[in-house]
mmCIF file of C-alpha atoms in Angstrom:
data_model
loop_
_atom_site.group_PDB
_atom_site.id
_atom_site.type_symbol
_atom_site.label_atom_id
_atom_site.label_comp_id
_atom_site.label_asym_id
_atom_site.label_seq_id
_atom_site.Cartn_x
_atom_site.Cartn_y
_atom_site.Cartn_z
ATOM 1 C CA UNK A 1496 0.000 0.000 0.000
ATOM 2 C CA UNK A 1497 1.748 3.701 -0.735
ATOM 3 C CA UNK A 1498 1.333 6.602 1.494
ATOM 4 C CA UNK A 1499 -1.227 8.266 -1.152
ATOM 5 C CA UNK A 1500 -3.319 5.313 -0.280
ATOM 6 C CA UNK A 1501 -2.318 5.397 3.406
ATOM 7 C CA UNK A 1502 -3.687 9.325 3.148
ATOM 8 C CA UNK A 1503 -6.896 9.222 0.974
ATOM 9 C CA UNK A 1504 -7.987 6.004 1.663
ATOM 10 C CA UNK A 1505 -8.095 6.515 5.488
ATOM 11 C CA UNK A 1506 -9.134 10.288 5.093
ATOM 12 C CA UNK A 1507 -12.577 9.262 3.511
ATOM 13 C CA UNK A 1508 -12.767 6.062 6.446
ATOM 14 C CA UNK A 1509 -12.403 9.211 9.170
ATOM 15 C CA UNK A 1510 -15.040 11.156 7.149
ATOM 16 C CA UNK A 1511 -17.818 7.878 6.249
ATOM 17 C CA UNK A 1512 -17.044 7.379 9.986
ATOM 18 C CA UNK A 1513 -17.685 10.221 11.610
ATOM 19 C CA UNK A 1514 -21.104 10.595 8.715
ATOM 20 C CA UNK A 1515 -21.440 6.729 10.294
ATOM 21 C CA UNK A 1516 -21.472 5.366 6.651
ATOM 22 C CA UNK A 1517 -19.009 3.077 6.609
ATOM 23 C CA UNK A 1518 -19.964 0.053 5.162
ATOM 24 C CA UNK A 1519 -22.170 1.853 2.534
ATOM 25 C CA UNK A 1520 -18.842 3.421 1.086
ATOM 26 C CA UNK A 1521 -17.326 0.121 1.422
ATOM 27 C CA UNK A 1522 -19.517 -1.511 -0.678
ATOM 28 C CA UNK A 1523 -19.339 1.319 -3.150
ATOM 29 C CA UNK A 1524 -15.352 1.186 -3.112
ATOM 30 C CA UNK A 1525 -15.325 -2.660 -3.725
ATOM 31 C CA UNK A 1526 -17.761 -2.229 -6.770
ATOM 32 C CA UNK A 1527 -15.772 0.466 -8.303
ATOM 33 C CA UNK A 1528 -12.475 -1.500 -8.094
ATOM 34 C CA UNK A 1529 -13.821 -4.330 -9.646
ATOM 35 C CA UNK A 1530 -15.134 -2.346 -12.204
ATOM 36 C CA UNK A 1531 -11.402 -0.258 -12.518
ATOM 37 C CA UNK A 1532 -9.737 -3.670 -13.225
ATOM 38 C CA UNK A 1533 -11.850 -4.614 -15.675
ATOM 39 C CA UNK A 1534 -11.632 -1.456 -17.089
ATOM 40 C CA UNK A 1535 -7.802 -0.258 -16.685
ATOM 41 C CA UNK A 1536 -8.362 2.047 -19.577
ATOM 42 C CA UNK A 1537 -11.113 4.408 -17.297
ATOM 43 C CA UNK A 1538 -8.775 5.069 -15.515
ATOM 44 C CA UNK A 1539 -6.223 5.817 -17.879
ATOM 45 C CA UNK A 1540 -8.392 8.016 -19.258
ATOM 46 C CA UNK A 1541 -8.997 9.947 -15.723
ATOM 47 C CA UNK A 1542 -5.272 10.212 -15.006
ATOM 48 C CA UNK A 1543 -4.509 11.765 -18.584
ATOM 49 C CA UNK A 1544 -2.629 14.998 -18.477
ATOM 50 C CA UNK A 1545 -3.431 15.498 -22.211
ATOM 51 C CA UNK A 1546 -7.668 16.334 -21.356
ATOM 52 C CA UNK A 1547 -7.618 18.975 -18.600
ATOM 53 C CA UNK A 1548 -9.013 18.585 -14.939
ATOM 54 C CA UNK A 1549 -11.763 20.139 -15.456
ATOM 55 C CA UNK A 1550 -12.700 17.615 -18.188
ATOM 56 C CA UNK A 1551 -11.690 14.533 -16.360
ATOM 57 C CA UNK A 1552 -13.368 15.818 -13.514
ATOM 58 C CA UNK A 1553 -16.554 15.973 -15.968
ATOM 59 C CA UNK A 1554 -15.916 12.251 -16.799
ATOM 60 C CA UNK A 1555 -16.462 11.398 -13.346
ATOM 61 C CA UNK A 1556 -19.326 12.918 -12.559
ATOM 62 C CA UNK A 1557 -21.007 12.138 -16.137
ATOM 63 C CA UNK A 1558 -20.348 8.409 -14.977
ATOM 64 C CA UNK A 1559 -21.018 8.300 -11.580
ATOM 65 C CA UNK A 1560 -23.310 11.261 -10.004
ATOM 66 C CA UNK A 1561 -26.297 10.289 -8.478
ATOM 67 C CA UNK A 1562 -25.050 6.339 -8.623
ATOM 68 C CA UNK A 1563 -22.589 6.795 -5.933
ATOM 69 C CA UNK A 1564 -22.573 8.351 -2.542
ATOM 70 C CA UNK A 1565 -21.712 11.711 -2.538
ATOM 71 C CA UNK A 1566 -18.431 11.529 -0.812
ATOM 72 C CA UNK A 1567 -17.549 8.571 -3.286
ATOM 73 C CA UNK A 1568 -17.859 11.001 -5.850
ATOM 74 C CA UNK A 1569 -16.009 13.707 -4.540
ATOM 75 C CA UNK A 1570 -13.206 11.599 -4.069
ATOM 76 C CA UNK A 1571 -13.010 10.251 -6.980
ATOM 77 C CA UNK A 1572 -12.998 13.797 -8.117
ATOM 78 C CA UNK A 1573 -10.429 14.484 -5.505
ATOM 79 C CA UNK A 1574 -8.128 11.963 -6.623
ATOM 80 C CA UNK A 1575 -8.409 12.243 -10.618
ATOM 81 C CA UNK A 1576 -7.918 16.344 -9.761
ATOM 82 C CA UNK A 1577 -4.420 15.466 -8.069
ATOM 83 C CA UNK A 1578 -3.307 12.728 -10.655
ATOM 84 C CA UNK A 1579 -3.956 9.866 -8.318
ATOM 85 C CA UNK A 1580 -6.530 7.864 -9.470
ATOM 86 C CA UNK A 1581 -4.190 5.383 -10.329
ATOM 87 C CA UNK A 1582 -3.425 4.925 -6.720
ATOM 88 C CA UNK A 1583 -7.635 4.041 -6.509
ATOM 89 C CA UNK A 1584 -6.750 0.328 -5.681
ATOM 90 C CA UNK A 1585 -4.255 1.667 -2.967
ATOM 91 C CA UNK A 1586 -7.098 3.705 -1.408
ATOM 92 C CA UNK A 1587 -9.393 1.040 -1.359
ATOM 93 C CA UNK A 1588 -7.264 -1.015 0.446
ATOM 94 C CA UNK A 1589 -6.482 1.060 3.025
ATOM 95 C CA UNK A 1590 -10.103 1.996 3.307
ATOM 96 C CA UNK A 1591 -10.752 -1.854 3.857
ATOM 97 C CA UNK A 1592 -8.188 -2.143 6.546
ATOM 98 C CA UNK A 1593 -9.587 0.757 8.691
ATOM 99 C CA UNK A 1594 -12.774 -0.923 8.081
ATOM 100 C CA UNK A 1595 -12.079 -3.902 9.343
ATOM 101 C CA UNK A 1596 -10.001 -2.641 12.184
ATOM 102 C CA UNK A 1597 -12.887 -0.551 13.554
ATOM 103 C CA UNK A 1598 -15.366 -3.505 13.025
ATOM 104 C CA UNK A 1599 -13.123 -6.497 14.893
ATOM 105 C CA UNK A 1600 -12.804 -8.233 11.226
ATOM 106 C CA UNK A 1601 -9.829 -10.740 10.501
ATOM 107 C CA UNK A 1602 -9.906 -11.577 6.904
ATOM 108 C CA UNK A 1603 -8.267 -14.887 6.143
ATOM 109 C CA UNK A 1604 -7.590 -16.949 3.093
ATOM 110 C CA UNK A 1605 -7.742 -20.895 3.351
ATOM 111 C CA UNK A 1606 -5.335 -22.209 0.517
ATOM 112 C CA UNK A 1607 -6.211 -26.026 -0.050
ATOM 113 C CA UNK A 1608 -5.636 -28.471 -2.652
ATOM 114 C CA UNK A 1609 -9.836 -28.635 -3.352
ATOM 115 C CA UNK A 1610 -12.749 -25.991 -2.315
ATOM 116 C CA UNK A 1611 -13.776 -26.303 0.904
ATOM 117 C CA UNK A 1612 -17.366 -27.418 1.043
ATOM 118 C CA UNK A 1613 -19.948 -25.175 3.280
ATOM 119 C CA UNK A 1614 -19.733 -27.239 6.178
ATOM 120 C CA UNK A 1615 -15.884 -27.051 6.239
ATOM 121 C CA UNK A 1616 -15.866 -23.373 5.756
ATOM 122 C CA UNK A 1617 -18.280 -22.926 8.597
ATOM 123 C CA UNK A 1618 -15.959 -24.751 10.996
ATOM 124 C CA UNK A 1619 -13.015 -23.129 10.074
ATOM 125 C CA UNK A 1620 -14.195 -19.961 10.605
ATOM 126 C CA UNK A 1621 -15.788 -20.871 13.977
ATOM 127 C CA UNK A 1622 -12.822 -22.161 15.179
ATOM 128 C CA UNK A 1623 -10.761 -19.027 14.071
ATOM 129 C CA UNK A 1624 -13.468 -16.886 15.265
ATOM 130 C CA UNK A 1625 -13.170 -19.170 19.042
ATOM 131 C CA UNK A 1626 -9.420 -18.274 18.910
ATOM 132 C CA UNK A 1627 -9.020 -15.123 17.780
ATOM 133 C CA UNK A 1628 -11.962 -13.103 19.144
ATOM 134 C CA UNK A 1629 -12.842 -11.612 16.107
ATOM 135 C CA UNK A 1630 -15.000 -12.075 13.003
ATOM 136 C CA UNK A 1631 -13.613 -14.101 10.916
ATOM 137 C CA UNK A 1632 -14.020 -13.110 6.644
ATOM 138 C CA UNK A 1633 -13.052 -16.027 5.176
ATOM 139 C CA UNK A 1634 -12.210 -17.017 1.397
ATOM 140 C CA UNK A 1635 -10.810 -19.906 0.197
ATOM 141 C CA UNK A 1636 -8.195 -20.419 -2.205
ATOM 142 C CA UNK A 1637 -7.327 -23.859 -4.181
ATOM 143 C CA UNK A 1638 -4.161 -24.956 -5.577
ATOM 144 C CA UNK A 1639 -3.385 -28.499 -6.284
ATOM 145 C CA UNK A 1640 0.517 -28.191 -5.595
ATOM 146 C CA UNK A 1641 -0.704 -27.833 -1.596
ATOM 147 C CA UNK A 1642 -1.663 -31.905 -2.089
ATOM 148 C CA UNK A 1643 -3.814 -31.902 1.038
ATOM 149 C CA UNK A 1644 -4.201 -29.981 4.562
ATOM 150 C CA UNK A 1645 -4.789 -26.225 4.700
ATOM 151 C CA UNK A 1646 -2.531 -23.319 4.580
ATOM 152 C CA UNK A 1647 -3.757 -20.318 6.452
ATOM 153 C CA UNK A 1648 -3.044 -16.565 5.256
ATOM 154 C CA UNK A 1649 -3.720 -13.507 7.361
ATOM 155 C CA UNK A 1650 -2.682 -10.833 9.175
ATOM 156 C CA UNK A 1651 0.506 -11.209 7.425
ATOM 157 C CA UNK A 1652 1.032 -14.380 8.747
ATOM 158 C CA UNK A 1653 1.192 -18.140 7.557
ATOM 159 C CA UNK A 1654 0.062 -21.005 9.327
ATOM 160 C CA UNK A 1655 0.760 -24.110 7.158
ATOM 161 C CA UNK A 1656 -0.540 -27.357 7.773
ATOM 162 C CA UNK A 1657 -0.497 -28.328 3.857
ATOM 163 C CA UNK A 1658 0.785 -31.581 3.197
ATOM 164 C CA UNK A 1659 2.819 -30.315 0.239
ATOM 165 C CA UNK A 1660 4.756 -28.512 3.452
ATOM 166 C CA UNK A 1661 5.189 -31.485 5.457
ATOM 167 C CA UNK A 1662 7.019 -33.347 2.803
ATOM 168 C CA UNK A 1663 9.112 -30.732 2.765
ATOM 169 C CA UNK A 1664 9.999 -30.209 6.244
ATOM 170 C CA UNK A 1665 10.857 -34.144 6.192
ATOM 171 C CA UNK A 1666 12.877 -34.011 3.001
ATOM 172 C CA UNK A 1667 14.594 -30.737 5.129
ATOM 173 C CA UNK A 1668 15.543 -32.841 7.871
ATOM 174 C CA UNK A 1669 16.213 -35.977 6.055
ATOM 175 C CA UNK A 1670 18.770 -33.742 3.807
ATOM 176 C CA UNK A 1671 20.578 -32.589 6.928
ATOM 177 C CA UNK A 1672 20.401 -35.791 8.897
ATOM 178 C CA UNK A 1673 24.174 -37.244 8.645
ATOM 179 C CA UNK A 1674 24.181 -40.907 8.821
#
């Protein structure tokens, strides 16, 4: 995450905060990064020096007044105005994590080598939930090359219980073992 995002992202959290709409900009954020990725060339277009700022700035609200909160829009204006709409997905970001600081939310990935059915998912995330105190958002990953087990990304940390991991912790040990 940069500093721009750092700035704006947790500027607007302070402001939806204080306003107490929070998870309404959330949800608005999310939709428009989606929509940014899938269209990279938007914002290309809103971060080109060639139209002026008062164009671009027409752009946005052509596209998005009276579909987004206000304060959505503004920021978007905000940020296309300064040449940083580019840094949208940073902003976003750090939106999330104030979100989720101020709401007691751990988001965690479960890599495994299949999907994890409903019933597995539901357990996991109780259990996290019963050890860390905290609601638990929880996606799951798959990648074959884990072979079986789970490996368990969040907070910047890994807990791995794959299979793919245990081999190689054996294979570590059996390489150093002197016989």
């Amino acid at each position: 995450m940069t500093e721009v995002g750092s700035v704006y992202g947790g500027a607007l959290f302070d402001l939806a905060a204080d306003e107490g709409v929070t998870l309404e900009i959330l949800e608005q954020l999310q939709v428009l990064s989606e929509s940014f990725l899938q269209e990279p060339a938007f914002v290309k277009l809103l971060g080109a020096y060639s139209l002026a700022k008062k164009e671009r700035c027409k752009i946005v609200d052509e596209s998005f007044a009276g579909k987004v909160h206000p304060y959505v829009l503004n920021f978007l204006k905000i940020l296309t105005e300064k040449g940083y709409v580019r840094y949208f997905s940073h902003c976003y970001d750090a939106y999330r994590v104030r979100y989720n600081q101020a709401n007691n939310i751990l988001p965690v990935t479960a890599v495994t080598a299949v999907a994890l059915n409903d019933t597995q998912s539901l357990r996991l995330q109780k259990k996290l939930q019963e050890q860390t105190g905290k609601t638990i958002e929880l996606t799951n990953r798959v990648d074959p090359d884990v072979l079986g087990g789970v490996r368990l990304d969040f907070d910047g940390k890994c807990v791995d219980d794959t299979l793919s991991h245990r081999l190689d912790s054996i294979r570590n040990m059996l390489n150093h073992t002197v016989l």
